[in-house]
Amino acid sequence: MSRVTLLSLQVLVAVVTLALWQFFSSVEVFGKVLLPPFFFSNPVDVFAQIVKWFSTGVIWKHLMITLWESILAFVIGSAAGILVGFWFARQPRVAAVFDPYVKMVNALPRVVLAPIFALWFGLGVWSKVALGVTLVFFIVFFNVYQGVKEVSTTVLDNGRMLGMSERQLMRHVYWPSALSWMFSSLHTSVGFAVVGAVVGEYLGSAAGLGYLIQQAEGVFDVAGVFAGMFVLSAFVILIDMGVTVVEKRLLVWRPTAVVRD
Amino acid sequence: MDTATPNAVALQDATVAFRVADGRVYTAVEKANLTVAHGEFVAIVGPTGCGKSTLLNVAAGLLKPAGGAVRIFDKPLSGLNRDAGYLFQADALFPWKTAIDNVAIGLEIRGTPPDEALKRAQTWLTSVGLGAFANRYPHMLSGGQRKRVGLAQVLIRDPKILLMDEPFGPLDAQTRQIMGNLLLELWSADRKAVLFVTHDLEEAIALADRVVIMSAGPGARIIGDWRVSLPRPRDISEIRMEKDFHALHKEIWSVLKDEVMKGYAQSTQAGAA
């Protein structure tokens, strides 16, 4: 399929979906509106809401808050994940001792932590960051751990025979290997940072995209809820595109295109 | 043996044993005696799984022998063998570094300034015929090209001893011959001591000054030692046609054949069990 055909077909899907939505929410079929506007709103209203947010500029504040929370969650979660991943991989005894607890905490659905974080860190930015960190940390941690453990013994022996000290092995062998594993999960971890921020906002905050959606929902403003969802998806897609660019630059040495989930 | 210059590598009664999964001890190599003189090219040939690579790892200091002594230039070896460069059978290049960075790394970790290290790496890449491939990552190179980079990576450090573990094993026949000639060409420049492991007797005779035969494992021993007096410089693909080559090949093969059959029988038994 050529690029043009593909693109036009993709656009067609959106147009048909929106047209059907608009049609069934505004025209009576057999004497009944199939998508009552109260529950489903309609594309025109949703679009009007989005335009209003951007023309008045209120959306920027919320976008910036969510972006900021996501970035903080990603950076802190990744840094902690790298540190602990390295530590555990190089100290198998420590890893063995902590193993059941790591599994236990990872098994916990992170949403239940939101109230306790709100209690500890207040309703501001940090309770959302904390939630995002708990999500990002484990992805990065497991990948870095794996990356350090799975360094090929031949490559390691080669480094040793070339005269590398333990520190140089760290820098030239373990570190790049761990980073490559971490980068291959970059899409997931960045996505989870955003999830943490939005869910945290939704459960209690004064700003952010999650807050916007929650507020609209509170007054049965379905157009507002849908508008918030569309802005959120566009936001996540933009971030994801940024990640793809970064990834392409960082993983040039990889033989195959990066597999992502 | 000339007593003035000590042997580059000397294994005395080297025994290597591994603990196997069920707690038993598997003796891979038993009381092996082997010397490589200064500037000498020695090839070890033996059936698959006889412990040739094990012996090489002992000489490299990657494995500690359970018994016996390892002496490098007449000094007992403790820890890694700092005088040796090791060319591995499997891919050992750093996949996240370009060809030139892979070659330069051996100098950089020694503290050579990056500019100079890169310049010398480029010279080495050119001498292994990869001058135009400096910025390729290993996965963009063919198997033979990766071996060339590996050779440059090892040789740039100018080690006094070269240890090679079936380095050309995974390559196709033509590439092996080309690589063999390249190796001899580079080697003849300064004649390092070489310990070259292979399962290919022809390759061993074509390359080496001495061919050492190991018995089938477990408890493999060195059972034969032949001097190859074919003239140098040699061309690997042509030397195989010579009469002396055939005579020597026949002589060594008569000993090696039995061990190969033994090794084969053991490997099929182990497979059935």
Short mmCIF file of C-alpha atoms in Angstrom, two decimals:
data_model
loop_
_atom_site.label_atom_id
_atom_site.label_comp_id
_atom_site.label_asym_id
_atom_site.label_seq_id
_atom_site.Cartn_x
_atom_site.Cartn_y
_atom_site.Cartn_z
CA MET A 1 0.00 0.00 0.00
CA SER A 2 1.41 3.38 -0.92
CA ARG A 3 1.83 6.08 1.69
CA VAL A 4 -0.91 8.23 0.21
CA THR A 5 -3.49 5.45 0.09
CA LEU A 6 -2.64 4.40 3.62
CA LEU A 7 -2.94 7.94 4.93
CA SER A 8 -6.23 8.59 3.15
CA LEU A 9 -7.65 5.31 4.47
CA GLN A 10 -6.55 6.22 7.98
CA VAL A 11 -8.22 9.63 7.67
CA LEU A 12 -11.31 7.94 6.27
CA VAL A 13 -11.68 5.84 9.43
CA ALA A 14 -11.69 8.99 11.56
CA VAL A 15 -14.13 10.82 9.27
CA VAL A 16 -16.60 7.90 9.15
CA THR A 17 -16.45 7.39 12.93
CA LEU A 18 -17.02 11.08 13.63
CA ALA A 19 -19.81 11.28 11.03
CA LEU A 20 -21.62 8.28 12.50
CA TRP A 21 -21.22 9.70 15.99
CA GLN A 22 -22.58 13.08 14.89
CA PHE A 23 -25.41 11.44 12.96
CA PHE A 24 -26.67 9.10 15.66
CA SER A 25 -26.40 11.74 18.37
CA SER A 26 -28.43 14.37 16.49
CA VAL A 27 -30.83 12.56 14.11
CA GLU A 28 -33.71 10.41 15.25
CA VAL A 29 -33.68 6.89 13.88
CA PHE A 30 -37.03 5.09 14.16
CA GLY A 31 -38.23 7.85 16.46
CA LYS A 32 -35.28 7.54 18.85
CA VAL A 33 -31.87 9.16 19.21
CA LEU A 34 -29.51 6.18 19.50
CA LEU A 35 -26.72 8.19 21.18
CA PRO A 36 -28.43 10.62 23.55
CA PRO A 37 -26.32 13.80 23.73
CA PHE A 38 -26.46 13.78 27.51
CA PHE A 39 -24.44 10.55 27.62
CA PHE A 40 -22.46 10.76 24.39
CA SER A 41 -22.29 14.45 23.52
CA ASN A 42 -21.38 14.97 19.85
CA PRO A 43 -18.24 15.75 17.84
CA VAL A 44 -19.21 19.35 17.19
CA ASP A 45 -19.61 20.15 20.88
CA VAL A 46 -16.43 18.28 21.78
CA PHE A 47 -14.51 20.14 19.10
CA ALA A 48 -15.99 23.45 20.26
CA GLN A 49 -14.85 22.66 23.79
CA ILE A 50 -11.29 21.91 22.63
CA VAL A 51 -11.17 25.12 20.60
CA LYS A 52 -12.43 27.06 23.60
CA TRP A 53 -9.75 25.60 25.86
CA PHE A 54 -7.00 26.51 23.45
CA SER A 55 -8.40 29.95 22.45
CA THR A 56 -8.80 31.05 26.05
CA GLY A 57 -5.48 29.40 26.93
CA VAL A 58 -6.73 27.57 30.05
CA ILE A 59 -5.53 24.23 28.69
CA TRP A 60 -1.85 25.22 28.66
CA LYS A 61 -1.61 25.38 32.42
CA HIS A 62 -3.08 21.90 32.76
CA LEU A 63 -0.93 20.47 29.97
CA MET A 64 2.22 21.93 31.49
CA ILE A 65 1.36 20.50 34.92
CA THR A 66 0.76 17.01 33.49
CA LEU A 67 3.90 17.23 31.37
CA TRP A 68 5.97 18.36 34.32
CA GLU A 69 4.63 15.57 36.55
CA SER A 70 5.33 13.01 33.82
CA ILE A 71 8.88 14.24 33.29
CA LEU A 72 9.63 14.21 37.01
CA ALA A 73 8.13 10.75 37.42
CA PHE A 74 10.13 9.46 34.46
CA VAL A 75 13.44 10.96 35.52
CA ILE A 76 13.21 9.98 39.18
CA GLY A 77 11.79 6.52 38.42
CA SER A 78 14.46 5.83 35.80
CA ALA A 79 17.32 7.03 37.96
CA ALA A 80 16.16 4.88 40.87
CA GLY A 81 15.53 1.92 38.56
CA ILE A 82 19.01 2.17 37.04
CA LEU A 83 20.71 2.44 40.43
CA VAL A 84 18.84 -0.42 42.05
CA GLY A 85 18.98 -2.53 38.88
CA PHE A 86 22.75 -2.20 38.74
CA TRP A 87 23.12 -2.82 42.44
CA PHE A 88 21.02 -5.98 42.43
CA ALA A 89 22.62 -7.35 39.28
CA ARG A 90 26.14 -6.88 40.65
CA GLN A 91 25.23 -8.16 44.14
CA PRO A 92 23.27 -11.39 43.68
CA ARG A 93 22.94 -11.83 47.45
CA VAL A 94 21.18 -8.51 47.89
CA ALA A 95 18.94 -9.40 44.96
CA ALA A 96 18.10 -12.77 46.51
CA VAL A 97 17.19 -11.20 49.86
CA PHE A 98 14.96 -8.53 48.36
CA ASP A 99 13.47 -10.70 45.63
CA PRO A 100 10.15 -11.60 47.37
CA TYR A 101 9.55 -7.97 48.37
CA VAL A 102 10.24 -6.66 44.90
CA LYS A 103 7.77 -9.17 43.53
CA MET A 104 5.22 -8.26 46.20
CA VAL A 105 5.38 -4.52 45.59
CA ASN A 106 5.32 -5.01 41.84
CA ALA A 107 2.24 -7.21 42.14
CA LEU A 108 0.32 -4.40 43.85
CA PRO A 109 -1.99 -2.43 41.55
CA ARG A 110 -0.44 1.03 41.84
CA VAL A 111 -3.79 2.87 41.85
CA VAL A 112 -4.40 1.84 45.46
CA LEU A 113 -1.28 3.77 46.42
CA ALA A 114 -2.76 7.06 45.18
CA PRO A 115 -4.72 7.86 48.35
CA ILE A 116 -1.74 7.16 50.58
CA PHE A 117 0.51 9.31 48.39
CA ALA A 118 -2.09 12.12 48.51
CA LEU A 119 -1.94 11.81 52.28
CA TRP A 120 1.85 11.87 52.40
CA PHE A 121 2.66 14.37 49.66
CA GLY A 122 -0.50 16.48 49.55
CA LEU A 123 -2.70 17.26 46.56
CA GLY A 124 0.06 19.01 44.63
CA VAL A 125 2.50 17.76 42.02
CA TRP A 126 4.50 15.37 44.21
CA SER A 127 1.78 12.85 44.99
CA LYS A 128 1.32 12.34 41.22
CA VAL A 129 5.05 12.12 40.68
CA ALA A 130 5.24 9.46 43.40
CA LEU A 131 2.55 7.40 41.70
CA GLY A 132 4.32 7.69 38.34
CA VAL A 133 7.65 6.76 39.95
CA THR A 134 6.24 3.50 41.34
CA LEU A 135 5.19 2.58 37.80
CA VAL A 136 8.31 3.69 35.95
CA PHE A 137 10.74 2.34 38.53
CA PHE A 138 9.84 -1.31 38.07
CA ILE A 139 9.98 -1.26 34.28
CA VAL A 140 13.39 0.39 34.27
CA PHE A 141 14.61 -1.72 37.18
CA PHE A 142 13.73 -5.06 35.57
CA ASN A 143 15.22 -4.03 32.24
CA VAL A 144 18.48 -2.71 33.67
CA TYR A 145 18.78 -5.80 35.90
CA GLN A 146 18.29 -8.02 32.88
CA GLY A 147 20.64 -5.93 30.77
CA VAL A 148 23.47 -6.23 33.27
CA LYS A 149 22.86 -9.94 33.83
CA GLU A 150 22.65 -10.82 30.16
CA VAL A 151 25.91 -9.29 29.04
CA SER A 152 27.51 -11.92 26.85
CA THR A 153 30.32 -13.66 28.73
CA THR A 154 32.45 -13.56 25.59
CA VAL A 155 32.13 -9.79 25.34
CA LEU A 156 32.92 -9.54 29.04
CA ASP A 157 35.97 -11.82 28.74
CA ASN A 158 37.07 -9.82 25.73
CA GLY A 159 36.87 -6.62 27.78
CA ARG A 160 38.92 -8.24 30.52
CA MET A 161 41.54 -9.55 28.10
CA LEU A 162 41.80 -6.09 26.53
CA GLY A 163 42.82 -4.90 29.96
CA MET A 164 39.68 -3.27 31.28
CA SER A 165 39.45 -2.66 35.00
CA GLU A 166 36.21 -3.33 36.86
CA ARG A 167 35.29 0.34 36.45
CA GLN A 168 36.05 0.36 32.75
CA LEU A 169 33.99 -2.80 32.31
CA MET A 170 31.16 -0.94 34.01
CA ARG A 171 31.45 1.97 31.63
CA HIS A 172 32.16 0.19 28.37
CA VAL A 173 30.25 -3.08 28.80
CA TYR A 174 27.64 -3.19 31.58
CA TRP A 175 26.39 0.36 31.20
CA PRO A 176 25.74 0.32 27.43
CA SER A 177 24.14 -3.10 27.70
CA ALA A 178 21.84 -2.01 30.53
CA LEU A 179 20.97 1.23 28.74
CA SER A 180 20.06 -0.61 25.56
CA TRP A 181 17.60 -2.73 27.52
CA MET A 182 16.22 0.34 29.21
CA PHE A 183 15.81 2.21 25.95
CA SER A 184 14.01 -0.70 24.38
CA SER A 185 11.31 -0.22 27.04
CA LEU A 186 11.34 3.56 26.73
CA HIS A 187 7.87 3.72 25.18
CA THR A 188 6.36 1.71 28.02
CA SER A 189 8.09 3.62 30.79
CA VAL A 190 7.30 7.05 29.34
CA GLY A 191 3.70 5.96 28.82
CA PHE A 192 3.47 4.81 32.43
CA ALA A 193 4.88 8.10 33.68
CA VAL A 194 1.94 9.84 31.97
CA VAL A 195 -0.53 7.26 33.30
CA GLY A 196 0.75 7.83 36.84
CA ALA A 197 0.36 11.59 36.50
CA VAL A 198 -3.14 11.50 34.98
CA VAL A 199 -4.53 8.87 37.35
CA GLY A 200 -3.09 10.77 40.29
CA GLU A 201 -4.71 13.98 39.08
CA TYR A 202 -7.99 12.22 38.50
CA LEU A 203 -8.06 10.92 42.06
CA GLY A 204 -7.43 14.28 43.69
CA SER A 205 -5.73 17.43 42.50
CA ALA A 206 -6.23 21.05 41.55
CA ALA A 207 -4.70 21.05 38.05
CA GLY A 208 -3.72 18.84 35.13
CA LEU A 209 -5.47 16.92 32.37
CA GLY A 210 -6.75 14.29 34.80
CA TYR A 211 -8.22 17.08 36.91
CA LEU A 212 -9.89 18.61 33.85
CA ILE A 213 -11.55 15.31 32.95
CA GLN A 214 -12.60 14.66 36.52
CA GLN A 215 -14.10 18.15 36.84
CA ALA A 216 -16.11 17.78 33.64
CA GLU A 217 -17.35 14.42 34.77
CA GLY A 218 -18.42 15.89 38.12
CA VAL A 219 -20.90 18.23 36.40
CA PHE A 220 -22.02 15.69 33.75
CA ASP A 221 -20.22 17.69 31.07
CA VAL A 222 -19.73 14.76 28.69
CA ALA A 223 -18.35 17.03 25.94
CA GLY A 224 -15.70 18.16 28.42
CA VAL A 225 -14.80 14.54 29.29
CA PHE A 226 -14.40 13.61 25.62
CA ALA A 227 -12.48 16.80 24.90
CA GLY A 228 -10.11 15.99 27.76
CA MET A 229 -9.62 12.47 26.42
CA PHE A 230 -8.80 13.73 22.93
CA VAL A 231 -6.31 16.27 24.21
CA LEU A 232 -4.73 13.57 26.40
CA SER A 233 -4.35 11.15 23.48
CA ALA A 234 -2.81 13.83 21.29
CA PHE A 235 -0.46 14.71 24.16
CA VAL A 236 0.63 11.08 24.58
CA ILE A 237 1.11 10.59 20.83
CA LEU A 238 3.32 13.68 20.66
CA ILE A 239 5.45 12.43 23.55
CA ASP A 240 5.66 9.00 21.94
CA MET A 241 6.88 10.52 18.69
CA GLY A 242 9.57 12.35 20.64
CA VAL A 243 10.59 9.05 22.26
CA THR A 244 10.85 7.39 18.85
CA VAL A 245 13.22 10.10 17.65
CA VAL A 246 15.39 9.75 20.77
CA GLU A 247 15.36 5.97 20.47
CA LYS A 248 16.45 5.99 16.83
CA ARG A 249 19.42 8.12 17.74
CA LEU A 250 20.44 6.09 20.78
CA LEU A 251 20.03 2.60 19.40
CA VAL A 252 21.67 2.99 15.98
CA TRP A 253 23.96 0.06 16.74
CA ARG A 254 21.04 -2.35 17.13
CA PRO A 255 20.69 -4.87 14.32
CA THR A 256 16.90 -4.91 14.06
CA ALA A 257 14.25 -2.27 14.40
CA VAL A 258 13.33 -1.97 18.04
CA VAL A 259 10.53 -4.25 19.09
CA ARG A 260 7.96 -2.51 21.17
CA ASP A 261 4.80 -3.52 22.87
CA MET B 1 65.44 -25.21 23.63
CA ASP B 2 67.31 -21.94 23.86
CA THR B 3 67.68 -21.17 27.54
CA ALA B 4 68.51 -17.50 27.09
CA THR B 5 65.02 -16.49 25.98
CA PRO B 6 62.34 -17.95 28.22
CA ASN B 7 59.27 -19.64 26.80
CA ALA B 8 56.38 -17.27 26.18
CA VAL B 9 53.92 -19.82 27.53
CA ALA B 10 54.69 -22.91 29.56
CA LEU B 11 52.02 -25.19 30.98
CA GLN B 12 53.40 -27.77 33.37
CA ASP B 13 51.16 -30.70 34.29
CA ALA B 14 48.16 -28.40 33.94
CA THR B 15 44.96 -30.09 35.06
CA VAL B 16 41.56 -28.48 34.64
CA ALA B 17 38.47 -29.77 36.40
CA PHE B 18 34.89 -28.53 36.54
CA ARG B 19 32.21 -29.25 39.07
CA VAL B 20 29.27 -30.62 37.11
CA ALA B 21 25.61 -30.11 37.94
CA ASP B 22 25.18 -33.29 40.01
CA GLY B 23 28.20 -32.59 42.22
CA ARG B 24 30.67 -34.82 40.41
CA VAL B 25 33.94 -33.46 39.16
CA TYR B 26 34.66 -33.56 35.45
CA THR B 27 38.33 -33.48 34.57
CA ALA B 28 38.57 -31.78 31.20
CA VAL B 29 42.32 -31.69 30.81
CA GLU B 30 44.79 -33.86 32.70
CA LYS B 31 48.45 -33.07 33.20
CA ALA B 32 48.99 -31.20 29.98
CA ASN B 33 52.51 -30.05 29.20
CA LEU B 34 52.91 -27.44 26.55
CA THR B 35 55.40 -24.74 25.70
CA VAL B 36 55.31 -21.96 23.19
CA ALA B 37 58.70 -20.44 22.54
CA HIS B 38 59.23 -16.77 21.89
CA GLY B 39 58.08 -15.99 18.34
CA GLU B 40 56.71 -19.47 17.78
CA PHE B 41 53.36 -20.28 16.17
CA VAL B 42 51.84 -23.34 17.83
CA ALA B 43 48.54 -24.89 16.79
CA ILE B 44 46.55 -27.20 19.05
CA VAL B 45 44.37 -29.70 17.23
CA GLY B 46 42.00 -32.19 18.80
CA PRO B 47 38.55 -33.68 18.54
CA THR B 48 35.57 -31.51 19.40
CA GLY B 49 35.03 -31.09 23.12
CA CYS B 50 38.50 -32.31 24.10
CA GLY B 51 39.36 -29.21 26.07
CA LYS B 52 41.47 -27.28 23.58
CA SER B 53 39.70 -24.02 24.41
CA THR B 54 39.97 -24.87 28.10
CA LEU B 55 43.72 -25.04 27.77
CA LEU B 56 43.73 -21.71 25.99
CA ASN B 57 41.65 -20.13 28.74
CA VAL B 58 44.18 -21.41 31.27
CA ALA B 59 46.98 -19.72 29.32
CA ALA B 60 44.87 -16.54 29.24
CA GLY B 61 44.28 -16.64 32.97
CA LEU B 62 40.52 -16.76 32.47
CA LEU B 63 40.52 -20.23 34.07
CA LYS B 64 42.55 -21.33 37.05
CA PRO B 65 43.97 -24.83 36.69
CA ALA B 66 43.13 -27.31 39.44
CA GLY B 67 46.69 -28.53 39.36
CA GLY B 68 50.01 -27.79 37.72
CA ALA B 69 51.66 -24.53 36.87
CA VAL B 70 51.31 -21.85 34.24
CA ARG B 71 54.37 -19.76 33.51
CA ILE B 72 54.37 -16.76 31.21
CA PHE B 73 57.85 -15.59 30.23
CA ASP B 74 59.11 -17.70 33.10
CA LYS B 75 56.95 -15.98 35.69
CA PRO B 76 54.06 -17.81 37.37
CA LEU B 77 50.73 -16.52 36.08
CA SER B 78 48.38 -15.05 38.65
CA GLY B 79 45.11 -13.49 37.53
CA LEU B 80 44.72 -12.50 33.91
CA ASN B 81 47.54 -12.84 31.46
CA ARG B 82 48.40 -9.20 30.75
CA ASP B 83 50.88 -10.12 28.03
CA ALA B 84 48.29 -11.88 25.93
CA GLY B 85 45.75 -10.83 23.34
CA TYR B 86 42.82 -13.18 22.91
CA LEU B 87 40.82 -13.66 19.73
CA PHE B 88 37.58 -15.43 20.59
CA GLN B 89 35.64 -17.95 18.57
CA ALA B 90 32.28 -16.26 19.18
CA ASP B 91 31.56 -12.64 18.37
CA ALA B 92 33.29 -10.64 21.03
CA LEU B 93 33.15 -7.13 19.59
CA PHE B 94 31.27 -4.51 21.56
CA PRO B 95 28.05 -4.25 19.54
CA TRP B 96 27.41 -0.66 20.72
CA LYS B 97 30.71 0.61 19.38
CA THR B 98 31.63 1.29 15.75
CA ALA B 99 34.45 -0.68 14.15
CA ILE B 100 36.97 2.07 14.80
CA ASP B 101 35.86 2.53 18.41
CA ASN B 102 36.09 -1.21 18.92
CA VAL B 103 39.70 -1.13 17.78
CA ALA B 104 40.60 2.06 19.62
CA ILE B 105 39.19 0.91 22.95
CA GLY B 106 42.22 -1.23 23.79
CA LEU B 107 44.38 1.89 23.68
CA GLU B 108 41.87 4.25 25.27
CA ILE B 109 41.55 2.21 28.44
CA ARG B 110 45.31 2.38 28.76
CA GLY B 111 45.11 6.15 28.78
CA THR B 112 46.17 6.89 25.21
CA PRO B 113 44.60 10.23 24.16
CA PRO B 114 41.45 9.59 22.08
CA ASP B 115 42.79 11.42 19.00
CA GLU B 116 45.87 9.29 18.83
CA ALA B 117 43.97 6.09 19.66
CA LEU B 118 41.55 6.74 16.81
CA LYS B 119 44.35 7.54 14.42
CA ARG B 120 46.14 4.32 15.20
CA ALA B 121 42.86 2.39 15.07
CA GLN B 122 42.28 3.73 11.57
CA THR B 123 45.75 2.55 10.54
CA TRP B 124 45.00 -0.90 11.93
CA LEU B 125 41.62 -1.07 10.23
CA THR B 126 43.35 -0.23 6.97
CA SER B 127 45.94 -2.96 7.49
CA VAL B 128 43.18 -5.56 7.97
CA GLY B 129 41.51 -4.22 4.84
CA LEU B 130 38.63 -2.37 6.48
CA GLY B 131 39.79 1.21 6.14
CA ALA B 132 36.49 2.23 4.57
CA PHE B 133 34.32 0.57 7.22
CA ALA B 134 35.44 2.52 10.28
CA ASN B 135 32.00 3.87 11.15
CA ARG B 136 30.05 0.66 10.72
CA TYR B 137 28.58 -1.09 13.73
CA PRO B 138 29.42 -4.80 14.07
CA HIS B 139 25.96 -5.90 12.94
CA MET B 140 26.52 -4.08 9.64
CA LEU B 141 29.64 -6.15 8.94
CA SER B 142 29.92 -9.69 7.60
CA GLY B 143 31.30 -12.52 9.76
CA GLY B 144 34.70 -12.26 8.08
CA GLN B 145 34.81 -8.48 8.49
CA ARG B 146 33.97 -8.82 12.17
CA LYS B 147 36.90 -11.21 12.57
CA ARG B 148 39.14 -8.65 10.89
CA VAL B 149 37.99 -5.98 13.34
CA GLY B 150 38.59 -8.47 16.16
CA LEU B 151 42.12 -9.10 14.90
CA ALA B 152 42.83 -5.36 14.76
CA GLN B 153 41.30 -4.92 18.23
CA VAL B 154 43.70 -7.48 19.67
CA LEU B 155 46.81 -6.51 17.69
CA ILE B 156 46.62 -2.75 18.31
CA ARG B 157 47.59 -3.41 21.92
CA ASP B 158 50.73 -5.14 20.64
CA PRO B 159 50.48 -8.15 22.97
CA LYS B 160 53.52 -10.38 23.26
CA ILE B 161 51.38 -13.49 23.03
CA LEU B 162 48.43 -14.14 20.77
CA LEU B 163 45.82 -16.65 21.91
CA MET B 164 43.32 -17.69 19.26
CA ASP B 165 40.34 -19.93 19.88
CA GLU B 166 39.13 -21.34 16.55
CA PRO B 167 38.96 -17.74 15.39
CA PHE B 168 37.99 -18.59 11.82
CA GLY B 169 35.73 -21.50 12.73
CA PRO B 170 32.41 -19.87 11.83
CA LEU B 171 33.65 -18.58 8.46
CA ASP B 172 33.24 -20.19 5.06
CA ALA B 173 36.17 -22.02 3.48
CA GLN B 174 37.35 -19.23 1.16
CA THR B 175 37.14 -16.55 3.83
CA ARG B 176 39.09 -18.81 6.20
CA GLN B 177 41.95 -19.05 3.74
CA ILE B 178 41.97 -15.32 3.18
CA MET B 179 41.93 -14.70 6.93
CA GLY B 180 44.69 -17.27 7.42
CA ASN B 181 46.91 -15.47 4.93
CA LEU B 182 46.12 -12.12 6.54
CA LEU B 183 47.04 -13.54 9.94
CA LEU B 184 50.37 -14.89 8.65
CA GLU B 185 51.12 -11.60 6.94
CA LEU B 186 50.47 -9.60 10.13
CA TRP B 187 52.28 -12.15 12.25
CA SER B 188 55.41 -12.17 10.10
CA ALA B 189 55.88 -8.46 10.80
CA ASP B 190 56.93 -9.01 14.42
CA ARG B 191 56.53 -12.76 15.11
CA LYS B 192 54.61 -12.87 18.34
CA ALA B 193 54.21 -16.14 20.18
CA VAL B 194 50.92 -17.65 18.98
CA LEU B 195 48.78 -20.37 20.48
CA PHE B 196 46.13 -21.22 17.92
CA VAL B 197 43.33 -23.67 18.65
CA THR B 198 41.55 -25.34 15.77
CA HIS B 199 39.81 -28.58 14.90
CA ASP B 200 41.05 -28.31 11.33
CA LEU B 201 44.33 -30.18 10.89
CA GLU B 202 44.98 -28.67 7.44
CA GLU B 203 44.61 -25.16 8.80
CA ALA B 204 46.94 -26.04 11.69
CA ILE B 205 49.72 -27.37 9.44
CA ALA B 206 49.38 -24.50 6.97
CA LEU B 207 49.72 -21.86 9.68
CA ALA B 208 51.92 -23.21 12.43
CA ASP B 209 55.54 -23.95 13.27
CA ARG B 210 54.41 -26.74 15.56
CA VAL B 211 51.24 -28.81 15.67
CA VAL B 212 50.17 -30.28 18.99
CA ILE B 213 47.54 -33.02 19.16
CA MET B 214 45.22 -33.51 22.11
CA SER B 215 43.42 -36.73 22.96
CA ALA B 216 39.67 -37.00 23.32
CA GLY B 217 38.28 -35.94 26.69
CA PRO B 218 37.58 -36.40 29.55
CA GLY B 219 41.02 -36.11 31.02
CA ALA B 220 42.44 -34.99 27.69
CA ARG B 221 46.20 -35.10 27.31
CA ILE B 222 48.66 -33.89 24.78
CA ILE B 223 49.61 -36.94 22.77
CA GLY B 224 51.67 -35.65 19.94
CA ASP B 225 53.90 -32.78 18.90
CA TRP B 226 55.10 -32.25 15.33
CA ARG B 227 57.38 -29.63 13.91
CA VAL B 228 56.21 -28.16 10.61
CA SER B 229 59.26 -27.33 8.56
CA LEU B 230 57.46 -25.96 5.51
CA PRO B 231 59.17 -22.78 4.31
CA ARG B 232 57.82 -19.33 5.05
CA PRO B 233 56.32 -17.09 3.77
CA ARG B 234 53.48 -19.47 3.05
CA ASP B 235 50.34 -19.14 1.00
CA ILE B 236 47.64 -21.12 2.72
CA SER B 237 45.77 -22.10 -0.40
CA GLU B 238 48.89 -23.19 -2.27
CA ILE B 239 50.78 -24.90 0.50
CA ARG B 240 48.10 -27.56 0.63
CA MET B 241 49.27 -28.84 -2.75
CA GLU B 242 52.82 -29.51 -1.59
CA LYS B 243 54.20 -33.00 -1.11
CA ASP B 244 55.67 -32.33 2.34
CA PHE B 245 52.35 -30.98 3.47
CA HIS B 246 50.63 -34.22 2.44
CA ALA B 247 53.22 -36.41 4.11
CA LEU B 248 52.92 -34.53 7.39
CA HIS B 249 49.16 -34.43 7.19
CA LYS B 250 49.04 -38.19 6.69
CA GLU B 251 51.39 -38.79 9.60
CA ILE B 252 49.48 -36.60 12.06
CA TRP B 253 46.09 -37.74 10.88
CA SER B 254 46.96 -41.38 11.60
CA VAL B 255 47.22 -40.38 15.28
CA LEU B 256 44.41 -37.86 15.31
CA LYS B 257 41.90 -40.15 13.58
CA ASP B 258 41.58 -42.54 16.52
CA GLU B 259 40.99 -39.66 18.92
CA VAL B 260 38.40 -38.11 16.65
CA MET B 261 36.53 -41.43 16.50
CA LYS B 262 36.72 -41.75 20.30
CA GLY B 263 35.50 -38.21 20.76
CA TYR B 264 32.70 -38.81 18.30
CA ALA B 265 31.64 -42.03 20.05
CA GLN B 266 31.54 -40.22 23.39
CA SER B 267 29.54 -37.33 22.09
CA THR B 268 26.93 -39.64 20.57
CA GLN B 269 26.75 -41.67 23.78
CA ALA B 270 26.27 -38.55 25.83
CA GLY B 271 23.57 -37.48 23.42
CA ALA B 272 21.76 -40.81 23.83
CA ALA B 273 21.98 -40.82 27.62
#
